[in-house]
Coordinates of C-alpha atoms and ligand atoms in Angstrom, one line a residue:
X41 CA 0.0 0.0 0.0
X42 CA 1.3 3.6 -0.8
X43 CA 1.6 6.2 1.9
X44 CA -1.3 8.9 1.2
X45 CA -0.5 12.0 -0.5
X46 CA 0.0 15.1 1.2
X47 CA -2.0 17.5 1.0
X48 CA -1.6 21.0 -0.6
X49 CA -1.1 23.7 1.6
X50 CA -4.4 25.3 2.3
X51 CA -6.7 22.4 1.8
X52 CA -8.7 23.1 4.4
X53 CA -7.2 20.9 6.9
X54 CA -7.7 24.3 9.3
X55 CA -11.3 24.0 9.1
X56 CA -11.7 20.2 10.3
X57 CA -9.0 20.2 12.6
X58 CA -7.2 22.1 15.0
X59 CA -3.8 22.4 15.8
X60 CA -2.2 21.7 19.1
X61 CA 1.3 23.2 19.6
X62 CA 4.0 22.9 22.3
X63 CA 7.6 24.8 21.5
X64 CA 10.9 23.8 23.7
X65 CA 13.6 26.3 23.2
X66 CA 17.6 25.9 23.6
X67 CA 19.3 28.9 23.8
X68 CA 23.3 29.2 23.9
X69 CA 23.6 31.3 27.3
X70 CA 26.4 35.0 27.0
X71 CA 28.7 33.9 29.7
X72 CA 32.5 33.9 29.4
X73 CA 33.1 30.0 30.7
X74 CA 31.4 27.0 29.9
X75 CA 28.8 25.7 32.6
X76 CA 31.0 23.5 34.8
X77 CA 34.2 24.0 33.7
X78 CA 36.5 27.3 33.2
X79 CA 37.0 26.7 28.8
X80 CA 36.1 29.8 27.1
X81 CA 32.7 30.1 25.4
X82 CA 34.5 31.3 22.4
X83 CA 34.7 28.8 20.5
X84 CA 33.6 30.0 16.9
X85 CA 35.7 29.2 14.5
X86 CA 38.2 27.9 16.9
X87 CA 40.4 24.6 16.1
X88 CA 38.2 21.0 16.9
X89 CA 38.8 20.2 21.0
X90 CA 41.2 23.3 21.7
X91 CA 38.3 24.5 24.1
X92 CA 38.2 21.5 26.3
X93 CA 39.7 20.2 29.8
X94 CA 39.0 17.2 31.9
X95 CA 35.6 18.5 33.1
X96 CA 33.8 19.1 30.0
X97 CA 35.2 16.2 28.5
X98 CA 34.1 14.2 31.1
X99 CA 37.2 12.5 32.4
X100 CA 36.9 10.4 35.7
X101 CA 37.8 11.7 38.9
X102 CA 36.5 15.4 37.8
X103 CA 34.3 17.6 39.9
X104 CA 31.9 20.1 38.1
X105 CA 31.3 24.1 39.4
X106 CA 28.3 26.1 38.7
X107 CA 28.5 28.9 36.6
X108 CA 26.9 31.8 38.8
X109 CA 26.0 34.0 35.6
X110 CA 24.3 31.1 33.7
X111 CA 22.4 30.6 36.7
X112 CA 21.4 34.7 36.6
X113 CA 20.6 34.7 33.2
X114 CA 17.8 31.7 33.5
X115 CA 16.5 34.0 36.8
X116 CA 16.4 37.0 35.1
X117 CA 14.4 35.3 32.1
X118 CA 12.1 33.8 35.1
X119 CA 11.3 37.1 36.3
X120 CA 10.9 38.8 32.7
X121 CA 8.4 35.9 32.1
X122 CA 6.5 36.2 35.5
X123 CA 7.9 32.6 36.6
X124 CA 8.2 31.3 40.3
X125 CA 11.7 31.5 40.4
X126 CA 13.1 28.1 43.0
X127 CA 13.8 29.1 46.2
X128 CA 16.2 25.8 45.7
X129 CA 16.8 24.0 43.0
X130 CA 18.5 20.6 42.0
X131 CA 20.8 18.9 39.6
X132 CA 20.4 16.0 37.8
X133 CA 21.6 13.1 35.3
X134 CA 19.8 12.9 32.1
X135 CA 21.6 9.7 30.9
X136 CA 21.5 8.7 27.6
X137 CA 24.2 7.3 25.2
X138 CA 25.8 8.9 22.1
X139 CA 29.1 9.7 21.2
X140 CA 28.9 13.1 21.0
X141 CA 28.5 13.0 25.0
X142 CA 31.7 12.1 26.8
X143 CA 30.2 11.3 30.4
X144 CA 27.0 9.1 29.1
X145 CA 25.1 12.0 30.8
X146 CA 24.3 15.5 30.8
X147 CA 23.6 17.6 34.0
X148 CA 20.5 19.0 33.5
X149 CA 17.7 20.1 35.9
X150 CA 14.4 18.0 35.9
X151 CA 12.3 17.6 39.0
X152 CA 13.2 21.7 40.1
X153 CA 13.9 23.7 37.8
X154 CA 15.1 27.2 38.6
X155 CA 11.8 28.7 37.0
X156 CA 8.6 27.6 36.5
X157 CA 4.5 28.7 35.7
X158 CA 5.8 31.8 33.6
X159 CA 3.6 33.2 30.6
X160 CA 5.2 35.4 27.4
X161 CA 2.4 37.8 26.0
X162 CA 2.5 39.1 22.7
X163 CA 0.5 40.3 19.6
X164 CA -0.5 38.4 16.4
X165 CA -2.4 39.1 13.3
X166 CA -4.8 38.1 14.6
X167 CA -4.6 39.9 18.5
X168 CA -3.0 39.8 21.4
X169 CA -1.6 36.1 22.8
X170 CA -0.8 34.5 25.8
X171 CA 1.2 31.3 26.2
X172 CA 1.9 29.3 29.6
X173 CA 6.1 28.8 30.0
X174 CA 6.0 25.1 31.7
X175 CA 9.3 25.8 32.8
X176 CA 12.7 27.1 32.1
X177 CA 16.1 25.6 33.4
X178 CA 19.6 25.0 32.9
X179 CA 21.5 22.6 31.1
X180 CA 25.1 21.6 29.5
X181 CA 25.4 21.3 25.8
X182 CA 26.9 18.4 23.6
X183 CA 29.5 18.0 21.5
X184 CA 29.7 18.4 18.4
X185 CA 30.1 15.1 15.3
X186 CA 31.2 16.0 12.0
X187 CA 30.5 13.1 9.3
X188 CA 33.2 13.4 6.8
X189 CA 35.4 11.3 4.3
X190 CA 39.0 10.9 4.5
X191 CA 41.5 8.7 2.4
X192 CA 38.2 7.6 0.7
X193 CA 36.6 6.7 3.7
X194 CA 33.5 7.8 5.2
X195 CA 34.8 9.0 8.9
X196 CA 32.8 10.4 12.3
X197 CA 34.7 12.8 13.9
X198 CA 34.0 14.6 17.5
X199 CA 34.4 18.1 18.3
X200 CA 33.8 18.7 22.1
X201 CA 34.5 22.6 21.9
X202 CA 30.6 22.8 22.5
X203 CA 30.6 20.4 25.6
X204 CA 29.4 22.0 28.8
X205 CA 28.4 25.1 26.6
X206 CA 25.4 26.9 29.2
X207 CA 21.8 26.1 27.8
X208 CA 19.1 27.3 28.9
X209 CA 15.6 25.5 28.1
X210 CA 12.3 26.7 27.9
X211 CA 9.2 24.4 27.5
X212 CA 6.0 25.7 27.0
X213 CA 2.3 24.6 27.5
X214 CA 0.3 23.5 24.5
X215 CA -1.2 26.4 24.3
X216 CA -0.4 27.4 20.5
X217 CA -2.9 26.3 18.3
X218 CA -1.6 28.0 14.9
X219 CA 2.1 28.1 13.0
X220 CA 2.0 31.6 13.2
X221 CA 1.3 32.0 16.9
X222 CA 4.5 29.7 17.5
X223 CA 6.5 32.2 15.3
X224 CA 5.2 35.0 17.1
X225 CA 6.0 33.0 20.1
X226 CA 10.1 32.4 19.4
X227 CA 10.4 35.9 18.0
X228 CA 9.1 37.6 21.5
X229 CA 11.4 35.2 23.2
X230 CA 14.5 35.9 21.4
X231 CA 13.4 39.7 21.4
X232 CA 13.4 38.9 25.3
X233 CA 16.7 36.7 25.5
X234 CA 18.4 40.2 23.9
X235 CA 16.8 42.6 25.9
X236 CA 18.4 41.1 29.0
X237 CA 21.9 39.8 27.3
X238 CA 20.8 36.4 28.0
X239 CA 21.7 35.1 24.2
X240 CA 22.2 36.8 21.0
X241 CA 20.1 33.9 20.2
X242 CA 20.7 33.6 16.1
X243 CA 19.3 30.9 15.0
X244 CA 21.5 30.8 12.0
X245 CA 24.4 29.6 13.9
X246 CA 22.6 27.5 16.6
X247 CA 22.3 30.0 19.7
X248 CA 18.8 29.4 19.8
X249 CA 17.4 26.0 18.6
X250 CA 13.5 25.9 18.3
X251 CA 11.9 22.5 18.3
X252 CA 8.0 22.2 17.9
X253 CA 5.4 19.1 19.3
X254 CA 2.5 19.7 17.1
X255 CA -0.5 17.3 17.3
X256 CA -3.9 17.9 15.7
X257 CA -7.5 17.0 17.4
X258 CA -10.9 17.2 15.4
X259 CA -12.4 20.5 16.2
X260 CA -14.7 20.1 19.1
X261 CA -13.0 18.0 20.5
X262 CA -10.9 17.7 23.9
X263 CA -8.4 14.9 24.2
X264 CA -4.8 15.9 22.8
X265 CA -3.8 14.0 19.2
X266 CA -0.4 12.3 19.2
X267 CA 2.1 14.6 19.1
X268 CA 5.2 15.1 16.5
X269 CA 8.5 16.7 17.2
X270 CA 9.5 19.1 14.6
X271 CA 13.1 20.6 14.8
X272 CA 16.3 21.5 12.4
X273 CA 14.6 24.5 12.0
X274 CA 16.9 27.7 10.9
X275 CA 15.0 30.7 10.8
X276 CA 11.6 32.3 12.3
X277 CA 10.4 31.8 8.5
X278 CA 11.3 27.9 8.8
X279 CA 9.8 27.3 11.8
X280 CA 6.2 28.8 10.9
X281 CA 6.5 26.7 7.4
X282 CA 7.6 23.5 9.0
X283 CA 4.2 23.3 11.5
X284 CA 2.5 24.3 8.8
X285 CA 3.1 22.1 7.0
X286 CA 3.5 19.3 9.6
X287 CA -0.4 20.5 10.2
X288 CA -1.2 19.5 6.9
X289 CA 0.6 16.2 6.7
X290 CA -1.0 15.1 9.6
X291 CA -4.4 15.8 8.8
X292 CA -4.0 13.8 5.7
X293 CA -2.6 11.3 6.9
X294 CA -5.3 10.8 9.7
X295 CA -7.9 11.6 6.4
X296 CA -6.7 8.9 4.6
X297 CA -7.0 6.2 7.8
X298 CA -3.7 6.5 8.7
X299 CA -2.5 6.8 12.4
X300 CA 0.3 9.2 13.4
X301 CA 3.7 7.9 15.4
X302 CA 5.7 9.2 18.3
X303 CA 8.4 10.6 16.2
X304 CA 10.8 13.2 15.9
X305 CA 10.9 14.8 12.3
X306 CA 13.2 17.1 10.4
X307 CA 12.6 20.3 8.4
X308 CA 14.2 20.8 5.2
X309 CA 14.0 23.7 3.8
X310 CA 15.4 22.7 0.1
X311 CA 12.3 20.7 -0.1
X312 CA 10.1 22.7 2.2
X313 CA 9.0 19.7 4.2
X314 CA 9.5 17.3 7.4
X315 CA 10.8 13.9 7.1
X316 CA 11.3 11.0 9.5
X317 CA 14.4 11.5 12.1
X318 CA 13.9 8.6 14.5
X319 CA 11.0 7.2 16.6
X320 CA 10.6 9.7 19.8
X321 CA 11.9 8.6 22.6
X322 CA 10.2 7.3 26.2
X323 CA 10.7 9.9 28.6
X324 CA 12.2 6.9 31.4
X325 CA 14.7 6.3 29.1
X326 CA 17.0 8.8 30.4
X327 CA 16.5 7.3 34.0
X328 CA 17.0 11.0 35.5
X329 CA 18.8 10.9 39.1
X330 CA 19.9 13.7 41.2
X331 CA 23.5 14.7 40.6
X332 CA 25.9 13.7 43.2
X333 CA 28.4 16.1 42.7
X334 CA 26.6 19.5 42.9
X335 CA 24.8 20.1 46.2
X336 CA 21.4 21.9 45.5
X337 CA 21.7 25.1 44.8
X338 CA 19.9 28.1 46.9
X339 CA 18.7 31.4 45.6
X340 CA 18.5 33.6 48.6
X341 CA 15.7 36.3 48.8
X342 CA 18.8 39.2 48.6
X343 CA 20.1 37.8 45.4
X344 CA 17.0 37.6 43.5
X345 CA 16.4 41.1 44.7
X346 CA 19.2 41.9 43.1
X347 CA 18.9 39.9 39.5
X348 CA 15.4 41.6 39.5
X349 CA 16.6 45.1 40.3
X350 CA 19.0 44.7 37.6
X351 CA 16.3 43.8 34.7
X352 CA 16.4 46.7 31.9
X353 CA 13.1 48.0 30.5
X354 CA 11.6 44.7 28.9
X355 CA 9.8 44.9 25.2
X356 CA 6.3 44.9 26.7
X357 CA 6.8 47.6 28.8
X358 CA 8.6 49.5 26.2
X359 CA 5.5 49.2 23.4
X360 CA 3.5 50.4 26.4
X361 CA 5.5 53.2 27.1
X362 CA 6.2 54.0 23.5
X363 CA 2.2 54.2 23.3
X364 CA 1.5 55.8 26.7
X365 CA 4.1 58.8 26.7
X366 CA 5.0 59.5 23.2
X367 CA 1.6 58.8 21.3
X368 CA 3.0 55.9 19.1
X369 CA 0.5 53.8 17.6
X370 CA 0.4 50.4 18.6
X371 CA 1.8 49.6 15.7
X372 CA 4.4 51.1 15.2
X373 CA 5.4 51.2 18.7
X374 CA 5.8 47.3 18.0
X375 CA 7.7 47.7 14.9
X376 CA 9.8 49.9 16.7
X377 CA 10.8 47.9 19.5
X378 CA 10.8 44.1 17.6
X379 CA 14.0 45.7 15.9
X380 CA 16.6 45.8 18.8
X381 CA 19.0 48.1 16.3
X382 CA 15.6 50.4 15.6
X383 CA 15.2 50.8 19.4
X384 CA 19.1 51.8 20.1
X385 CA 18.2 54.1 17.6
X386 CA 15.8 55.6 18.5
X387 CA 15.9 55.4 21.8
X388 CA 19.9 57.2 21.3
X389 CA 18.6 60.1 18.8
X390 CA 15.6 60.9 21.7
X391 CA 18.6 61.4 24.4
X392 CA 20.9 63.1 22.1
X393 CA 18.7 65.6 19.8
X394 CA 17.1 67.9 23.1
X395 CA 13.7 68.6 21.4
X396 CA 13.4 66.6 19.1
X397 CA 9.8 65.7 17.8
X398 CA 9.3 62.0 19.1
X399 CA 6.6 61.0 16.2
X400 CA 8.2 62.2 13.3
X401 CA 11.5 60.6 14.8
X402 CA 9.6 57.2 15.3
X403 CA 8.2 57.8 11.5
X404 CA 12.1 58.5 10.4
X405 CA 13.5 55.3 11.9
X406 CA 10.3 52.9 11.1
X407 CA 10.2 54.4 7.3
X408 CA 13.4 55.2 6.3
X409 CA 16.1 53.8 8.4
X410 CA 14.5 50.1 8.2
X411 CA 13.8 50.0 4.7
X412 CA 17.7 51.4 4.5
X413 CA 18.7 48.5 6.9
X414 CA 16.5 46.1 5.5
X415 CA 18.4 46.7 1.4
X416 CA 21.4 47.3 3.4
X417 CA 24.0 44.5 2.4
X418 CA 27.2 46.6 3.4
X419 CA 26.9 47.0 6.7
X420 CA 25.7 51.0 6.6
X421 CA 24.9 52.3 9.5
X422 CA 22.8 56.1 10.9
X423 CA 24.3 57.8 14.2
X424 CA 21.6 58.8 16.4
X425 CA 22.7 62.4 17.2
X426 CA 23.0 62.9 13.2
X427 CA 19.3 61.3 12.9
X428 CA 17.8 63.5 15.5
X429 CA 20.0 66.3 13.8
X430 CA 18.5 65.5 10.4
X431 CA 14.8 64.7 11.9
X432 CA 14.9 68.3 13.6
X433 CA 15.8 70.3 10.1
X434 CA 12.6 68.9 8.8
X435 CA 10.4 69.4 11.6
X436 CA 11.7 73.2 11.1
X437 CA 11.1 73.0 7.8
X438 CA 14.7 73.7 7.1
X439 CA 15.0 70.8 4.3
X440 CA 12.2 68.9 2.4
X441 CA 11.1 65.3 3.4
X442 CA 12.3 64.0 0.0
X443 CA 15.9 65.9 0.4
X444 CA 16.1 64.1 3.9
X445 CA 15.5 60.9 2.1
X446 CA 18.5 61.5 0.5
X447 CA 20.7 62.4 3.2
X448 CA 19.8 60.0 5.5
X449 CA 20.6 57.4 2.1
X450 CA 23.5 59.2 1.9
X451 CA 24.7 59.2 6.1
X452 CA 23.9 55.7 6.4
X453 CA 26.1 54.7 3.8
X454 CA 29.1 56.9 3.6
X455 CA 29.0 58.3 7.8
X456 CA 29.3 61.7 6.7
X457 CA 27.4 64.3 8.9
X458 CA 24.0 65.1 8.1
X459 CA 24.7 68.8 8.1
X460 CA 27.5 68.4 5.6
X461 CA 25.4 66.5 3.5
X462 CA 22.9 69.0 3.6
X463 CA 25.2 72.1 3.0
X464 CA 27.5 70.3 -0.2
X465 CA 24.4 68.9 -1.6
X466 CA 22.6 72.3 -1.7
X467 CA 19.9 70.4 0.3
X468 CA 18.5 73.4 2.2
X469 CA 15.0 74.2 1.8
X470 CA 14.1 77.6 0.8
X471 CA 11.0 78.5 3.2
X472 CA 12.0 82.6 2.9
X473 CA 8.4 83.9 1.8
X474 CA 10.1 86.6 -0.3
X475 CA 12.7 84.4 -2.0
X476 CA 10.1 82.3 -3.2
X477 CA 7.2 84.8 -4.0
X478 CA 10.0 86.1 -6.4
X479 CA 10.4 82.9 -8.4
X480 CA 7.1 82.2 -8.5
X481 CA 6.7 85.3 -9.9
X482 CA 9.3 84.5 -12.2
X483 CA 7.5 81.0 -13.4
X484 CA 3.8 82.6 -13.8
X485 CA 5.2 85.4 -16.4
X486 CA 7.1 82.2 -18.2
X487 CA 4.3 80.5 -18.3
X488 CA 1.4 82.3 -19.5
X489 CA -0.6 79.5 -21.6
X490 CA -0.4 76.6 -17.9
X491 CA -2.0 80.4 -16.1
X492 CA -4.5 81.0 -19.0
X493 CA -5.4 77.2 -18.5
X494 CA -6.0 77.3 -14.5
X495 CA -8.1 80.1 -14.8
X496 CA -10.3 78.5 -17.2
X497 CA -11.0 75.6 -14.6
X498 CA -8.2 73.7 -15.6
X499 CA -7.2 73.1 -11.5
X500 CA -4.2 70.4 -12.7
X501 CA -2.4 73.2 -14.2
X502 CA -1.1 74.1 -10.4
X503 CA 0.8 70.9 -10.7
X504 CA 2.7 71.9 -13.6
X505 CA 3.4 75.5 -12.1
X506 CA 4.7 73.9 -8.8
X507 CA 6.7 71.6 -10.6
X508 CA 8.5 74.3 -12.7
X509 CA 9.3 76.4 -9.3
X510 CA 10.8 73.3 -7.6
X511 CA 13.1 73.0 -11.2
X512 CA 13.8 76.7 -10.8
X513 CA 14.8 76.0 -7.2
X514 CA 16.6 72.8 -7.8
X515 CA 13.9 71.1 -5.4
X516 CA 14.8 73.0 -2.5
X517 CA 11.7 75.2 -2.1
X518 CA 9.3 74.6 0.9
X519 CA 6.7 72.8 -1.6
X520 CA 3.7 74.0 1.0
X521 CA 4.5 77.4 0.9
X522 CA 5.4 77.3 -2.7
X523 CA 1.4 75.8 -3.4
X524 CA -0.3 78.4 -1.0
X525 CA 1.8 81.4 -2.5
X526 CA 1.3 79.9 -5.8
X527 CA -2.9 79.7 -5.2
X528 CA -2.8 83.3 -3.6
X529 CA -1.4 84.4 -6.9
X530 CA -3.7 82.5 -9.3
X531 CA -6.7 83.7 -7.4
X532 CA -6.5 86.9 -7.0
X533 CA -4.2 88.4 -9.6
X534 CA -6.4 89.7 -12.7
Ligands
ADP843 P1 9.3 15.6 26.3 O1 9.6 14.9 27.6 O2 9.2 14.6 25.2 O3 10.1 16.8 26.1 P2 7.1 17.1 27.4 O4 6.0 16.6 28.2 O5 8.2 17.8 28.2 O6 7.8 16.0 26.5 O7 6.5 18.1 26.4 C1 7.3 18.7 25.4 C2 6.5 19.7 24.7 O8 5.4 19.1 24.0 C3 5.9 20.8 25.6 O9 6.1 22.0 25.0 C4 4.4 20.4 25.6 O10 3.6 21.5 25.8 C5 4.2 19.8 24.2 N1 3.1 18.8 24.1 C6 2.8 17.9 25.0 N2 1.7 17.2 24.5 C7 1.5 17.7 23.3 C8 0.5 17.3 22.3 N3 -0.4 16.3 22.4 N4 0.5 18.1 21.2 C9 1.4 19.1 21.0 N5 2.3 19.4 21.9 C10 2.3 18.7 23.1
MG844 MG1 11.4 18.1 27.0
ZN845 ZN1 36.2 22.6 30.1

């Protein structure tokens, strides 16, 4: 018998079924030593095992030491996601064998984790979301194997620079019931995990690994389907298209009679779909003990205190603030603070430029500067004193909106100060009533059939005349002014 075919996306798989998602998170904690050991975390592009010692290669006889900054950063993301943080908390052995995990176990946390009952809010296309954090705790990376060929044979090689790397692990509820939500879900959280210098959490490069259990349920109905693990994702895109379409696999499978397994699956992104990894694992497999060498580990009141005084402004707050004292729209305030290079921005042109007009910045750095960013593929940059410079000349109407285009095009790529820019590229606006009463002057007497026209009810014709005074002016007159002056003329001159 052949396997059913899967479904196209959008065959109305949504309408008959309903999703139920679960994501688990990994993310590569920012500390300067591995968890247990003292190796340097910086291992990119370093030589295979030149990061390693006895600990975090697992040598007998070797005693591990906690890493007091891993341990802040998974309290810190606690409090950000309203979690009980432990008042103590436990080690254990999550044993399992492979070869890319040189003591047979990793010390992980299972029975008490450092934080637990949190919730991450956030909005969606379709409205504002909240999904239950199970937990979040601590953990020790793997290895690393590297399948290659040499002298014509096919070879395994291990890399332990990444054993004992800090990991922290976040498991939530299943809660998310559509691809999009779970997107929206790991894009607040690694907005989150660089807000408080947790993780840079790229997913290109494996700080933060997002695996998804999805499962899907007739609608109407309670009981949980059998769930699939999704992972190998590598981008926010990837991880919306791979439940997706793990949604719609399922539900044809189940529509043809099939049944679906326990199973972990793999996204692909050359052919846009999951395929078949290994069967999932039982959770007793890993027969979990307590660790022996770590005593539990207590966080007194004082030192939370002082991990939750130490919190900066979180992105929730910030859109609220962004909304509340400065009059940003929701939306904006949201595209605004997503981007953590937009915010620095921003955020640094409001503290340098004294005065500055707070909407029409927010307008600058959402319009302009991200669409510059965005094409950017040089590595161009905008300095925020010369933004709120250039954002104040044309809230003074010093220089036209589509000049400051220019210059800020101009800045970003070549650094040069916004005032220079302005003052080489004759960029100044001309907004001197008498300057430009004269050249209008000057354009209606050279253009007496575009007058004749306008006066016969032709209205367009003002369009032509405005165009010819921004030619006169090289595109430096204040084009307001220059339509008001213009329309005083018209009208009233016989
Ligand atoms: P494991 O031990 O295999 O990691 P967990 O019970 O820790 O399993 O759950 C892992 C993730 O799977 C959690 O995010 C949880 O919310 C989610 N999950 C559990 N059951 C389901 C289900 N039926 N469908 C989708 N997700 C699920
Ligand atoms: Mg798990
Ligand atoms: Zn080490």
């Amino acid at each position: 018998m052949t396997g059913p075919a899967i479904a196209p996306a959008g065959s109305g798989a949504s309408e008959r079924y309903e999703a139920v998602i679960g994501i688990e998170i990994h993310c590569q904690l920012k500390t300067a030593s591995k968890m247990f050991c003292g190796c340097s975390t910086e291992i990119d592009g370093a030589a295979p095992n030149s990061h390693c010692c006895p600990v975090c290669l697992g040598l007998p006889g070797v005693l591990p030491t906690i890493n007091k900054t891993a341990v802040e950063y998974v309290i810190a993301t606690g409090f950000a996601i309203e979690a009980t943080v432990a008042a103590t908390t436990r080690w254990d052995r999550k044993n399992y064998f492979y070869p890319d995990l040189p003591k047979g176990y990793q010390i992980s946390q299972y029975q008490l984790p450092l934080a637990a009952n949190g919730r991450l809010t956030f909005d969606t296309s379709a409205g504002r979301f909240t999904v239950r954090v199970r937990r979040a705790h601590l953990e020790e990376d793997t290895g690393r194997l590297i399948h290659d060929e040499l002298d014509g044979r096919r070879v395994s090689l291990i890399d332990f620079n990444r054993s004992g790397m800090p990991l922290m692990e976040i498991v939530t509820e299943p809660d998310i019931r559509t691809a999009e939500q779970a997107r929206r879900y790991a894009e607040e959280l690694r907005l989150l995990m660089r807000t408080i210098g947790a993780s840079d959490a790229e997913m290109e490069n494996g700080q933060m690994r997002v695996e998804a259990n999805v499962s899907i349920r007739p609608r109407g109905r309670e009981a949980f389907g059998t769930r699939v693990e999704v992972k190998n994702m590598n981008s926010m895109r990837a991880v919306e298209r791979a439940i997706s379409f793990e949604i719609e696999r399922q539900a044809a499978e189940i529509d043809a009679g099939g049944t679906i397994r326990m199973e972990t699956r793999g996204w692909e992104d050359g052919s846009q779909s999951t395929y078949h990894m290994r069967p999932k694992e039982e959770e007793n497999d890993y027969r979990y003990f307590p660790e022996p060498d770590l005593p539990p580990l207590l966080t007194t009141p004082e030192w939370l205190a002082e991990i939750r005084a130490r919190l900066p402004e979180l992105p929730a707050a910030r859109r609220a603030r962004y909304r509340d004292a400065f009059g940003l729209s929701a939306y904006d305030a949201g595209v605004l603070v997503n981007d953590a290079a937009a915010t620095a921005l921003f955020e640094g042109a409001l503290a340098a430029g004294r005065g500055v007009p707070v909407k029409l910045l927010a307008n600058w750095v959402t319009g302009e500067y991200m669409r510059l960013a965005k094409e950017d593929a040089r590595g161009g940059s905008a300095d925020p004193a010369e933004l709120a410079a250039l954002v104040k000349l044309v809230a003074d109407g010093a220089i036209s909106g589509t000049n400051a285009k220019e210059v800020l095009a101009d800045h970003f790529s070549s650094g040069r100060p916004v005032a220079s820019i302005v003052e080489s590229g004759g960029f100044r606006q001309i907004s001197d009533a008498g300057a430009l009463r004269a050249v209008i002057d000057e354009v209606l007497a050279a253009n007496p059939a575009a007058v004749a026209d306008y006066r016969s009810g032709r209205a367009a014709a003002v369009a032509f005349l405005v165009g010819q005074v921004m030619k006169a002016t090289r595109g430096q007159a204040n084009a307001a002014m220059v339509q008001t002056f213009l329309r005083e003329r018209l009208d009233n001159v016989e």
